[in-house]
Coordinates of C-alpha atoms in Angstrom, one line a residue:
M256 CA 90.8 64.3 79.0
A257 CA 91.4 68.4 78.7
P258 CA 90.0 70.6 80.7
L259 CA 86.6 71.5 79.6
S260 CA 87.5 75.5 79.1
W261 CA 84.0 77.8 80.3
C262 CA 82.9 80.5 78.1
G263 CA 86.9 80.8 77.7
F264 CA 88.9 80.1 80.3
P265 CA 89.9 77.3 81.9
S266 CA 87.4 76.7 85.8
W267 CA 90.8 76.9 88.0
R268 CA 91.9 80.2 86.4
W269 CA 87.9 81.4 86.7
R270 CA 87.8 83.7 90.3
S271 CA 84.5 83.4 92.0
P272 CA 83.5 81.0 94.2
V273 CA 81.7 78.6 91.4
S274 CA 82.6 77.0 89.1
V275 CA 81.6 73.6 87.6
T276 CA 83.1 70.9 86.6
L277 CA 82.5 67.4 84.1
P278 CA 84.8 65.2 85.6
S279 CA 83.0 61.9 83.2
L280 CA 82.1 63.5 80.5
E281 CA 83.1 63.5 77.2
L282 CA 82.9 66.4 75.1
S283 CA 81.5 64.7 71.4
G284 CA 79.1 62.9 73.4
A285 CA 77.8 65.7 75.1
I286 CA 78.3 67.9 71.1
K287 CA 76.1 65.1 70.3
N288 CA 73.0 65.2 72.2
P289 CA 71.3 68.7 71.7
S290 CA 69.0 68.0 74.5
L291 CA 72.0 67.4 77.1
L292 CA 74.1 70.9 74.9
K293 CA 71.2 73.2 75.9
L294 CA 70.9 72.3 79.0
L295 CA 75.3 72.9 80.1
Q296 CA 74.6 75.8 78.0
L297 CA 71.8 76.3 79.9
E298 CA 73.5 75.8 84.0
S299 CA 76.9 77.0 82.5
C300 CA 75.7 80.8 82.2
R301 CA 73.4 80.5 84.8
I302 CA 76.8 79.7 87.1
C303 CA 78.8 82.1 85.3
I304 CA 76.5 85.3 86.1
R305 CA 76.2 84.6 89.6
G306 CA 79.7 84.2 89.9
R307 CA 79.5 87.5 88.9
M308 CA 77.0 88.7 90.9
S309 CA 77.0 87.6 94.7
E310 CA 80.2 85.9 96.2
Q311 CA 78.5 82.3 97.9
N312 CA 81.5 80.6 100.5
S313 CA 79.4 77.7 100.6
P314 CA 78.6 74.9 98.4
V315 CA 75.6 74.9 95.8
Q316 CA 73.2 72.9 97.3
A317 CA 70.9 71.7 94.2
A318 CA 67.5 72.5 94.8
S319 CA 68.5 76.2 95.1
L320 CA 69.2 75.3 90.8
P321 CA 66.1 75.6 88.2
R322 CA 65.2 72.1 87.9
Q323 CA 65.0 70.9 84.0
D324 CA 64.4 67.6 82.7
I325 CA 67.0 65.9 81.3
R326 CA 66.6 62.8 78.8
T327 CA 69.5 61.5 77.6
N328 CA 70.7 58.2 75.5
S329 CA 72.2 55.5 77.6
S330 CA 75.7 56.2 77.1
H331 CA 75.5 59.0 78.7
A332 CA 73.5 57.1 81.9
A333 CA 77.0 55.8 83.7
N334 CA 77.8 59.4 83.2
P335 CA 75.8 62.4 84.9
V336 CA 77.0 65.7 85.1
L337 CA 77.7 66.6 88.2
L338 CA 77.8 70.1 89.9
T339 CA 80.3 70.9 92.6
T340 CA 82.1 74.0 93.7
Q341 CA 85.4 75.2 95.2
T342 CA 84.8 77.5 98.0
D343 CA 87.1 81.0 97.6
S344 CA 90.1 80.1 99.9
R345 CA 90.5 83.8 100.1
D346 CA 91.0 85.2 103.6
K347 CA 88.3 86.4 105.8
W348 CA 88.2 89.4 108.7
S349 CA 86.8 86.7 111.6
K350 CA 84.0 90.5 112.3
K351 CA 82.7 92.7 111.4
M352 CA 84.7 95.4 113.9
D353 CA 88.4 93.8 113.1
F354 CA 87.5 95.9 110.0
L355 CA 86.2 98.6 111.1
L356 CA 89.0 98.9 112.7
S357 CA 91.3 98.3 111.6
V358 CA 89.8 101.0 108.2
I359 CA 89.2 103.6 111.5
G360 CA 93.3 103.0 112.6
F361 CA 95.5 103.5 108.9
A362 CA 92.8 106.6 108.1
V363 CA 93.8 108.3 111.6
D364 CA 97.1 108.6 112.3
L365 CA 99.2 110.2 113.5
G366 CA 98.8 113.3 111.0
N367 CA 95.6 113.7 112.8
V368 CA 98.0 114.9 115.9
W369 CA 100.1 117.6 114.3
R370 CA 98.8 118.3 111.1
F371 CA 95.0 119.3 111.7
P372 CA 95.7 121.8 114.2
Y373 CA 97.7 123.5 113.7
I374 CA 96.1 123.9 109.8
C375 CA 92.9 124.6 111.0
Y376 CA 94.4 127.9 113.5
Q377 CA 96.7 128.7 110.1
N378 CA 94.1 128.5 108.7
G379 CA 91.3 130.9 110.0
G380 CA 90.2 128.7 113.5
G381 CA 86.3 127.8 113.4
A382 CA 86.1 129.1 109.3
F383 CA 88.6 126.8 108.9
L384 CA 86.0 123.8 109.5
I385 CA 83.8 125.4 106.4
P386 CA 85.8 124.7 103.3
Y387 CA 87.7 120.9 105.5
T388 CA 83.4 120.2 106.1
L389 CA 82.5 121.0 102.6
M390 CA 86.3 119.1 101.0
A391 CA 84.6 116.2 103.2
I392 CA 82.0 115.7 101.5
F393 CA 82.4 116.3 98.5
G394 CA 85.7 115.3 97.8
G395 CA 87.2 112.8 100.0
V396 CA 84.2 110.7 102.0
P397 CA 83.9 109.9 97.7
L398 CA 86.6 108.4 97.6
F399 CA 86.9 106.7 100.3
Y400 CA 83.3 105.1 99.3
M401 CA 84.8 104.4 95.8
E402 CA 88.1 102.3 97.4
L403 CA 85.9 100.5 100.1
A404 CA 83.4 99.6 97.2
L405 CA 86.1 99.0 94.6
G406 CA 88.0 96.8 97.2
Q407 CA 84.9 94.8 98.3
F408 CA 83.8 93.9 94.5
H409 CA 86.6 92.6 93.1
R410 CA 88.4 91.0 96.2
T411 CA 91.3 91.9 94.9
G412 CA 94.4 93.5 95.7
A413 CA 96.1 97.2 94.0
I414 CA 97.5 95.4 91.1
S415 CA 95.2 92.6 89.6
I416 CA 92.4 94.7 89.6
W417 CA 92.9 96.6 87.3
K418 CA 92.9 93.5 84.4
R419 CA 88.8 94.4 85.7
I420 CA 88.5 97.4 85.5
C421 CA 90.8 98.8 82.8
P422 CA 93.9 96.9 82.0
I423 CA 96.1 99.9 80.7
F424 CA 95.9 102.3 83.8
K425 CA 97.8 98.7 85.7
G426 CA 101.2 101.2 86.3
I427 CA 98.6 102.5 88.9
G428 CA 99.3 99.7 91.0
F429 CA 103.3 99.3 90.6
A430 CA 103.2 103.2 91.6
I431 CA 101.0 102.5 94.8
C432 CA 103.2 99.8 96.0
I433 CA 106.3 102.0 95.4
I434 CA 104.6 105.2 97.6
A435 CA 103.9 102.2 100.6
L436 CA 107.1 101.9 101.1
Y437 CA 108.7 104.7 100.8
V438 CA 106.0 106.1 103.5
S439 CA 106.4 102.6 105.2
F440 CA 110.6 104.0 105.2
Y441 CA 109.9 107.6 107.2
Y442 CA 107.1 107.1 108.8
N443 CA 108.9 104.0 110.9
T444 CA 111.5 105.8 111.2
I445 CA 109.4 108.9 112.6
I446 CA 107.6 106.0 114.8
A447 CA 111.1 103.9 116.3
W448 CA 111.6 107.9 117.3
A449 CA 108.7 107.7 120.1
L450 CA 109.5 104.4 120.7
Y451 CA 112.4 106.5 122.7
Y452 CA 110.6 108.8 124.1
F453 CA 108.8 106.6 125.2
Y454 CA 111.7 104.4 126.8
S455 CA 112.9 108.1 128.0
S456 CA 110.1 108.8 129.7
F457 CA 109.9 106.5 132.8
T458 CA 112.4 108.3 135.1
G459 CA 111.4 110.5 137.9
T460 CA 112.6 113.6 136.3
L461 CA 112.0 113.7 132.6
P462 CA 114.9 113.8 130.5
W463 CA 114.0 117.4 128.7
T464 CA 112.8 119.2 131.4
S465 CA 116.0 121.4 133.1
C466 CA 118.7 122.5 131.5
D467 CA 120.9 120.7 133.5
N468 CA 122.5 117.5 131.2
P469 CA 125.4 117.4 128.6
W470 CA 123.9 117.7 125.5
N471 CA 122.4 121.8 126.8
T472 CA 123.6 124.6 125.3
P473 CA 123.7 128.4 126.7
N474 CA 120.4 129.6 125.0
C475 CA 118.7 127.0 126.8
T476 CA 115.8 128.3 128.9
N477 CA 113.6 126.7 130.9
Y478 CA 110.8 129.1 132.0
F479 CA 108.8 126.9 134.1
G480 CA 108.2 127.8 137.4
K481 CA 110.9 130.4 137.4
S482 CA 110.5 134.7 136.9
N483 CA 112.3 137.7 135.4
V484 CA 113.0 134.8 132.6
T485 CA 113.8 136.6 128.8
W486 CA 112.4 134.7 126.3
T487 CA 114.5 135.3 123.4
T488 CA 114.4 134.5 119.2
F489 CA 117.8 132.6 120.2
S490 CA 117.0 130.7 123.4
K491 CA 116.1 126.8 123.0
S492 CA 113.4 125.0 126.1
P493 CA 114.8 122.0 127.9
A494 CA 113.0 119.9 125.2
E495 CA 114.0 121.2 121.6
E496 CA 117.6 121.0 122.8
F497 CA 116.4 117.1 123.8
Y498 CA 114.9 116.3 120.5
T499 CA 117.6 117.9 117.7
R500 CA 120.8 117.1 120.9
K501 CA 120.7 113.8 122.3
V502 CA 118.2 111.8 120.5
L503 CA 118.9 113.0 116.6
E504 CA 122.1 114.4 117.8
I505 CA 122.2 116.5 114.2
Q506 CA 124.5 119.4 115.4
K507 CA 126.9 116.4 114.7
S508 CA 125.5 116.9 110.7
S509 CA 125.8 119.6 108.5
G510 CA 122.7 118.8 106.3
L511 CA 123.0 116.1 103.7
Y512 CA 126.4 116.5 102.2
D513 CA 127.4 115.3 105.8
V514 CA 124.7 112.9 107.2
G515 CA 127.4 112.0 110.9
G516 CA 127.3 108.9 112.0
I517 CA 124.6 106.2 112.9
R518 CA 121.8 107.2 116.0
W519 CA 122.5 102.8 117.8
Q520 CA 119.3 103.5 120.4
L521 CA 117.2 104.3 117.2
L522 CA 118.7 101.9 115.1
L523 CA 117.7 99.5 117.6
C524 CA 113.8 100.9 118.0
L525 CA 113.4 100.5 114.3
F526 CA 114.5 97.0 114.1
L527 CA 111.7 96.6 117.8
I528 CA 108.9 98.5 116.1
F529 CA 109.2 95.8 112.6
T530 CA 109.5 92.6 114.7
I531 CA 106.3 93.8 116.5
V532 CA 104.6 95.0 112.3
Y533 CA 106.6 91.3 111.0
F534 CA 104.5 89.5 113.6
S535 CA 101.6 91.3 113.2
L536 CA 101.4 90.8 109.7
W537 CA 102.9 87.2 108.6
K538 CA 99.9 85.4 109.4
G539 CA 97.1 87.6 107.5
V540 CA 93.8 89.3 108.5
K541 CA 93.8 86.8 110.8
T542 CA 96.2 88.5 113.1
S543 CA 96.1 91.8 112.0
G544 CA 92.9 91.5 113.3
K545 CA 93.1 90.6 116.7
V546 CA 95.7 93.6 116.9
V547 CA 93.7 96.6 116.0
W548 CA 91.9 95.8 118.9
V549 CA 94.6 97.1 121.3
T550 CA 96.1 99.5 118.7
A551 CA 93.6 101.9 117.3
T552 CA 90.8 101.9 120.7
L553 CA 94.6 103.4 122.7
P554 CA 93.9 105.9 120.7
Y555 CA 91.0 107.3 121.7
I556 CA 91.1 106.5 126.1
V557 CA 94.2 109.0 126.0
L558 CA 93.1 111.4 124.0
L559 CA 90.1 111.5 126.0
I560 CA 92.3 111.3 129.6
L561 CA 94.5 114.0 128.0
L562 CA 91.6 116.3 126.6
V563 CA 90.6 116.2 131.2
R564 CA 93.9 116.8 132.5
G565 CA 94.4 119.2 129.4
A566 CA 91.3 122.0 129.8
T567 CA 91.9 122.1 134.2
L568 CA 95.0 123.5 132.9
P569 CA 95.5 127.5 133.6
G570 CA 95.3 129.6 130.5
A571 CA 94.0 126.1 128.4
W572 CA 90.8 128.8 127.8
R573 CA 92.7 130.8 125.2
G574 CA 94.7 127.7 123.6
I575 CA 90.9 126.7 123.0
V576 CA 89.3 130.3 121.9
F577 CA 92.5 130.5 120.1
Y578 CA 91.6 127.2 117.9
L579 CA 88.1 128.1 116.9
R580 CA 87.8 132.1 116.8
P581 CA 87.1 132.6 113.1
D582 CA 88.8 134.8 110.7
W583 CA 86.6 135.0 107.8
E584 CA 88.8 137.2 105.4
K585 CA 90.8 133.3 104.8
L586 CA 88.0 131.8 103.6
M587 CA 89.6 134.0 100.3
S588 CA 93.1 132.9 100.8
T589 CA 94.1 129.1 99.5
V590 CA 92.5 127.7 103.2
W591 CA 90.3 125.3 100.3
V592 CA 93.7 123.8 99.0
D593 CA 94.2 123.0 102.6
A594 CA 91.2 122.0 103.2
A595 CA 91.3 120.2 100.2
A596 CA 95.0 118.6 101.0
Q597 CA 94.1 117.9 104.8
I598 CA 91.1 115.6 104.2
F599 CA 93.1 114.0 101.6
F600 CA 95.7 112.6 103.6
S601 CA 93.7 112.3 106.8
L602 CA 91.0 110.3 105.3
G603 CA 93.8 108.2 102.4
P604 CA 92.7 107.4 100.4
G605 CA 94.8 106.2 97.1
F606 CA 97.4 103.8 98.4
G607 CA 95.6 101.0 98.0
V608 CA 95.2 100.0 101.6
L609 CA 90.8 100.1 101.0
L610 CA 91.3 98.4 98.7
A611 CA 93.6 95.6 100.2
L612 CA 91.5 96.0 103.5
A613 CA 88.0 95.5 102.0
S614 CA 88.9 92.6 99.5
Y615 CA 88.4 90.4 103.1
N616 CA 85.1 91.5 103.0
H617 CA 82.0 89.8 102.5
F618 CA 80.8 90.1 98.6
N619 CA 77.3 91.3 100.4
N620 CA 78.2 93.8 103.0
N621 CA 78.1 97.4 103.5
C622 CA 81.0 99.3 102.5
Y623 CA 78.7 102.7 102.2
R624 CA 77.6 102.3 105.7
D625 CA 81.4 101.8 106.1
A626 CA 82.6 104.7 104.3
I627 CA 79.9 107.0 106.1
V628 CA 81.2 105.9 109.5
T629 CA 85.3 105.5 109.2
S630 CA 85.8 109.2 107.6
A631 CA 83.0 110.7 110.7
V632 CA 85.2 109.4 113.0
N633 CA 88.6 110.1 111.2
C634 CA 86.9 113.8 110.9
L635 CA 85.3 113.8 114.5
T636 CA 88.9 112.5 116.2
S637 CA 91.1 115.1 113.8
F638 CA 88.4 117.7 115.0
L639 CA 88.9 116.6 119.2
S640 CA 93.0 116.0 118.7
G641 CA 93.4 120.0 117.4
F642 CA 91.3 120.9 121.9
V643 CA 94.1 118.0 123.0
I644 CA 96.8 120.4 121.5
F645 CA 95.6 123.6 121.8
T646 CA 94.5 123.8 125.5
V647 CA 98.6 122.8 126.2
L648 CA 99.9 125.8 124.0
G649 CA 97.0 128.1 125.4
Y650 CA 98.3 126.7 129.3
M651 CA 102.8 127.2 127.5
A652 CA 101.1 130.8 126.1
E653 CA 100.6 130.8 129.8
M654 CA 103.6 130.7 131.9
R655 CA 105.9 131.4 130.0
D656 CA 103.7 135.0 128.9
V657 CA 103.6 135.8 124.9
E658 CA 101.2 135.0 122.8
V659 CA 99.1 131.8 122.1
E660 CA 100.5 132.2 118.4
D661 CA 104.1 132.5 118.8
V662 CA 103.7 129.4 120.8
A663 CA 102.1 127.2 118.4
K664 CA 104.5 128.3 115.5
D665 CA 106.2 124.2 115.4
K666 CA 103.6 122.3 113.9
G667 CA 104.5 118.4 111.6
P668 CA 106.5 116.2 114.4
S669 CA 108.0 119.2 116.4
L670 CA 105.3 119.3 117.3
L671 CA 105.1 116.3 118.8
F672 CA 108.3 116.4 120.4
I673 CA 109.4 119.1 120.8
T674 CA 105.5 121.2 122.0
Y675 CA 103.4 118.8 123.9
P676 CA 106.4 117.1 125.9
E677 CA 107.3 120.5 126.9
A678 CA 104.6 121.0 128.7
I679 CA 103.7 117.4 129.6
A680 CA 107.2 117.8 131.7
N681 CA 106.2 120.7 134.1
M682 CA 102.2 118.9 134.1
V683 CA 102.2 117.0 138.4
G684 CA 102.7 112.8 136.9
S685 CA 104.4 114.4 134.2
T686 CA 105.5 110.9 133.4
F687 CA 102.2 109.0 133.4
F688 CA 100.8 110.8 130.9
A689 CA 104.3 111.1 129.0
I690 CA 103.9 107.5 129.2
I691 CA 100.9 107.4 127.4
F692 CA 101.3 109.9 125.1
F693 CA 104.3 108.6 123.6
L694 CA 102.5 105.2 124.0
M695 CA 100.4 106.3 122.1
M696 CA 101.6 108.3 119.1
I697 CA 103.5 104.4 118.7
T698 CA 100.0 103.0 118.9
L699 CA 98.7 106.1 116.6
G700 CA 101.6 104.7 114.4
L701 CA 101.6 101.2 114.2
D702 CA 97.9 100.9 112.9
S703 CA 99.1 103.2 109.6
T704 CA 102.0 101.4 108.5
F705 CA 99.7 97.7 108.9
G706 CA 97.5 99.1 106.6
G707 CA 100.3 100.5 103.6
L708 CA 102.5 96.8 104.4
E709 CA 99.1 94.9 103.7
A710 CA 98.4 97.1 100.7
V711 CA 101.7 95.9 99.6
I712 CA 102.0 92.0 101.0
T713 CA 98.0 92.1 99.6
A714 CA 98.7 93.3 95.9
V715 CA 101.6 91.5 94.4
M716 CA 100.6 88.2 96.1
D717 CA 97.4 88.9 94.2
E718 CA 98.8 89.4 91.3
Y719 CA 101.4 86.5 91.2
P720 CA 99.9 83.9 94.0
H721 CA 101.4 81.3 91.6
I722 CA 104.4 82.4 94.1
L723 CA 103.6 83.7 96.5
A724 CA 100.3 81.9 97.8
K725 CA 101.6 79.4 99.7
R726 CA 105.0 81.9 101.2
R727 CA 102.8 84.8 102.6
E728 CA 105.1 84.1 106.3
L729 CA 108.6 83.8 103.9
F730 CA 107.3 86.7 101.7
V731 CA 106.4 89.4 104.1
L732 CA 109.6 88.2 105.2
G733 CA 111.5 89.6 102.9
L734 CA 109.6 92.8 102.7
I735 CA 109.8 93.9 106.4
T736 CA 113.9 93.8 105.8
I737 CA 114.2 95.0 103.0
C738 CA 111.7 97.9 104.6
F739 CA 114.5 97.8 107.5
L740 CA 117.1 98.1 105.5
A741 CA 116.4 101.4 103.4
C742 CA 114.9 102.2 106.6
L743 CA 119.3 102.7 107.4
C744 CA 120.6 105.6 106.2
L745 CA 117.0 107.4 109.0
S746 CA 118.5 106.2 111.1
F747 CA 121.9 108.7 110.5
Q748 CA 122.6 111.5 112.8
G749 CA 121.2 113.5 109.5
G750 CA 118.3 111.0 108.9
A751 CA 116.4 113.8 110.0
Y752 CA 117.0 115.9 106.9
V753 CA 116.1 112.7 104.7
V754 CA 113.0 111.9 106.7
K755 CA 111.9 115.0 105.3
L756 CA 112.8 115.0 101.9
L757 CA 111.2 111.3 101.4
E758 CA 107.7 112.7 103.2
E759 CA 107.6 115.8 101.2
F760 CA 108.1 114.4 97.9
G761 CA 108.0 110.4 98.3
A762 CA 104.0 110.4 98.8
S763 CA 102.5 114.1 98.6
C764 CA 102.7 114.8 95.0
S765 CA 102.7 112.0 93.0
I766 CA 100.0 109.7 95.3
L767 CA 97.7 112.9 94.1
A768 CA 98.3 111.9 90.9
V769 CA 98.0 108.4 91.0
V770 CA 95.1 109.0 93.0
L771 CA 93.8 111.7 90.3
L772 CA 93.8 109.3 87.5
E773 CA 92.5 106.8 89.4
A774 CA 89.1 108.0 89.4
I775 CA 89.3 109.3 86.1
A776 CA 90.2 105.3 85.2
V777 CA 87.0 104.2 87.0
S778 CA 84.6 106.8 85.9
W779 CA 85.3 107.6 82.3
F780 CA 87.0 104.7 81.6
Y781 CA 85.3 101.6 83.5
G782 CA 82.7 103.8 83.4
I783 CA 80.1 105.0 85.9
Q784 CA 76.4 103.0 85.0
R785 CA 78.7 100.4 85.1
F786 CA 80.5 100.9 88.5
C787 CA 76.9 101.7 90.3
N788 CA 76.3 98.0 88.7
D789 CA 78.7 96.4 90.9
V790 CA 77.7 98.6 94.0
K791 CA 74.2 97.4 93.2
A792 CA 75.3 93.7 92.5
M793 CA 77.1 94.2 96.0
L794 CA 74.4 96.0 98.2
G795 CA 70.9 96.2 96.9
F796 CA 70.4 99.3 95.1
T797 CA 72.6 102.4 93.3
P798 CA 74.4 104.8 94.4
G799 CA 72.5 108.5 94.0
I800 CA 72.9 111.0 91.8
F801 CA 75.1 113.2 94.2
W802 CA 77.4 110.0 94.5
K803 CA 77.8 109.9 90.7
V804 CA 78.8 113.5 90.5
C805 CA 81.1 113.5 92.7
W806 CA 83.3 110.4 91.1
V807 CA 83.2 111.5 87.9
A808 CA 84.0 114.8 88.8
I809 CA 83.8 117.1 91.6
S810 CA 86.3 114.3 93.7
P811 CA 89.0 115.7 90.4
A812 CA 89.2 118.8 90.8
F813 CA 88.8 118.6 94.5
L814 CA 92.3 116.1 93.8
A815 CA 94.0 118.1 90.7
V816 CA 93.6 122.0 93.2
S817 CA 96.7 120.6 95.5
I818 CA 99.7 122.1 96.7
F819 CA 102.3 121.7 98.3
P820 CA 104.9 124.3 101.0
P821 CA 108.7 124.6 100.7
L822 CA 111.0 122.7 102.3
M823 CA 112.8 123.4 106.0
L824 CA 113.8 122.0 108.7
F825 CA 114.9 123.9 111.7
D826 CA 115.9 126.0 110.0
Y827 CA 117.9 124.6 107.1
R828 CA 117.5 125.2 103.9
Y829 CA 117.6 122.7 101.3
P830 CA 120.2 122.9 98.9
E831 CA 118.7 123.1 94.9
W832 CA 119.7 119.2 93.9
S833 CA 117.9 118.1 97.1
I834 CA 115.4 119.1 95.5
S835 CA 115.7 117.9 92.4
V836 CA 116.4 114.2 94.3
G837 CA 113.0 115.1 95.9
Y838 CA 111.5 115.5 91.9
L839 CA 112.9 112.0 90.6
I840 CA 112.3 110.3 93.7
G841 CA 108.2 111.6 93.7
A842 CA 108.5 110.6 89.2
S843 CA 109.9 107.2 90.4
S844 CA 106.7 106.2 91.8
F845 CA 104.7 107.6 89.0
I846 CA 106.7 106.8 86.2
C847 CA 105.0 102.7 85.8
I848 CA 102.4 104.8 84.3
P849 CA 102.8 105.6 80.6
F850 CA 106.2 103.1 81.5
Y851 CA 103.6 99.3 81.9
M852 CA 101.0 102.0 79.5
V853 CA 104.2 101.7 75.9
Y854 CA 104.4 97.8 77.6
K855 CA 100.4 97.0 77.3
L856 CA 100.2 98.8 74.0
V857 CA 103.8 97.6 72.4
W858 CA 102.6 93.4 73.7
T859 CA 99.0 93.6 72.4
P860 CA 98.1 92.0 69.2
G861 CA 96.5 94.1 66.4
S862 CA 96.4 97.3 65.3
L863 CA 96.1 100.4 67.3
K864 CA 92.9 100.9 67.3
Q865 CA 92.2 97.0 68.4
R866 CA 95.5 97.6 71.1
L867 CA 93.6 100.8 72.1
A868 CA 90.2 98.6 72.8
V869 CA 91.7 96.0 74.5
C870 CA 93.8 97.8 76.3
I871 CA 90.9 99.5 78.1
R872 CA 87.9 96.7 77.9
P873 CA 88.7 95.2 81.1
E874 CA 89.2 91.4 80.8
K875 CA 86.5 90.3 83.0
A876 CA 84.2 91.9 81.0
I877 CA 85.5 90.4 77.4
R878 CA 84.9 86.6 79.2
D879 CA 81.7 87.9 80.5
Q880 CA 80.6 88.8 76.7
Q881 CA 82.1 85.3 75.4
A882 CA 79.7 83.7 78.6
D883 CA 77.2 84.8 76.5
S884 CA 77.7 83.2 73.4
V885 CA 79.3 80.3 75.7
C886 CA 82.4 79.4 74.0
M887 CA 83.3 76.3 75.1
S888 CA 87.1 74.7 73.8
S889 CA 89.5 71.7 75.1
V890 CA 92.7 73.8 77.1
P891 CA 95.5 71.8 76.4

């Protein structure tokens, strides 16, 4: 016989952990028996509701269902109704700490170490903490909480989740995957640079200590341990020349017009990084959840060691004063915009990672507490990193006999690959501190890479389970191979220019627009009350008025105010055509959203009004309405 379709969809298509099968019952016989039909209707509705409201990973016990007095005729005595269960095959985190460390590892990345300290002192030092805290409370944390709750309730990736929220916005999922790929291209290249430094640190004397190397120029100036050394605007430190002329060999490239030859050493480092990433992700959360116990905790040990060492350096107090000294006049400038951008890119909502990681949680996991804890850890880590960086900058200012602001002009990767290594090279025990510092950078980067690629893997596999469900290892291998091949152009001698281009345009602008639409789709189209009911079904309580106001109004407004500075790198001003290319890169992800909207409207039958009604209504809600009327039909 044809399988029964409960509530308008067959049992094997229903993703709820509980389903009903009637293996020995003829539909025509059931219709002829009114009492049996009534029982089937009641049990169908009851199990549909249970599948939506909670998650059961063990078989449903017969005693947990209300008993009904079943009277059937003798023709059905030999074919009783059998209630069976279907356990959810989706992976789960082995331990709660696996999930927490994975989220913390993703949120706490290299940006916490290089971007927050720079943004903080640039925007008034201690005064910056006021807008930063307010933006975290009213913008960053609510969006963080929203994504964790969405992923945990719907238990699917960034693409297929939109069928259950607002189908016409499904293009957001595809845009998120493209952005995640762009990020993985340049981010893993930066980790490869750190791996090169890590390897170069295993020497008695660090190679960026002196100016006596083949790659140095007459402008190389080493002022440590020397007197009467004049530092001019043309002076280059040994660390800067090691980074630009030895690691990148950027002097052999004239810019984007001529990126030079490939750097085989960096390509090998890149291959090793992707190998680590593959074997950490190929089996899913079961393996990545174990790896993060090292990659997420080691950076904190190293940060504490570097903080203690930095605090004992001469002049460290100058850096701390410069870091925390409030400049209240800055509060009237663009500091609020910088705070919004910093907290957003620090916590990382919108990249699909939180959706993916939370989808492997148990249904009743307290994602509210997880959001508060992990957000607090992330913000405190950024604040701690500022002390680690500025104690060293104060030491360098003391050695150069200049102001801290003259030393702290570097930002981005330059802060990690030039300024800090330069200070380390002149410390006692420089080799040890260089090794642990770059090991920390590698682990910080790997955590974020794990999260970003897992978001893509989960999204695509959940969208095409019939093809990829049993082929995860091959799919992950193919994805890693694509990322590695795409990174080849970033391994050239002028690859740093391409890295900067991808960093600015591949994610920055487009991800803000994507998350803005995501917040609007959930709060305004899916409905804030429906979303709060979902949270109540998981946690047992409804989010308060504060969270509702933030989700509906404040968080979308917070996303709309972020802007970005002009594009420059190593005094190289990017040509106009490269800016146009950058906008095309950014648009290549965002364009998925309107394209899918048009596609969905064109292929949905009915009038325009009917099409819009269907396209903005969650498909799950449609099935729920059918469940209310207990529609049973035969599926061919």
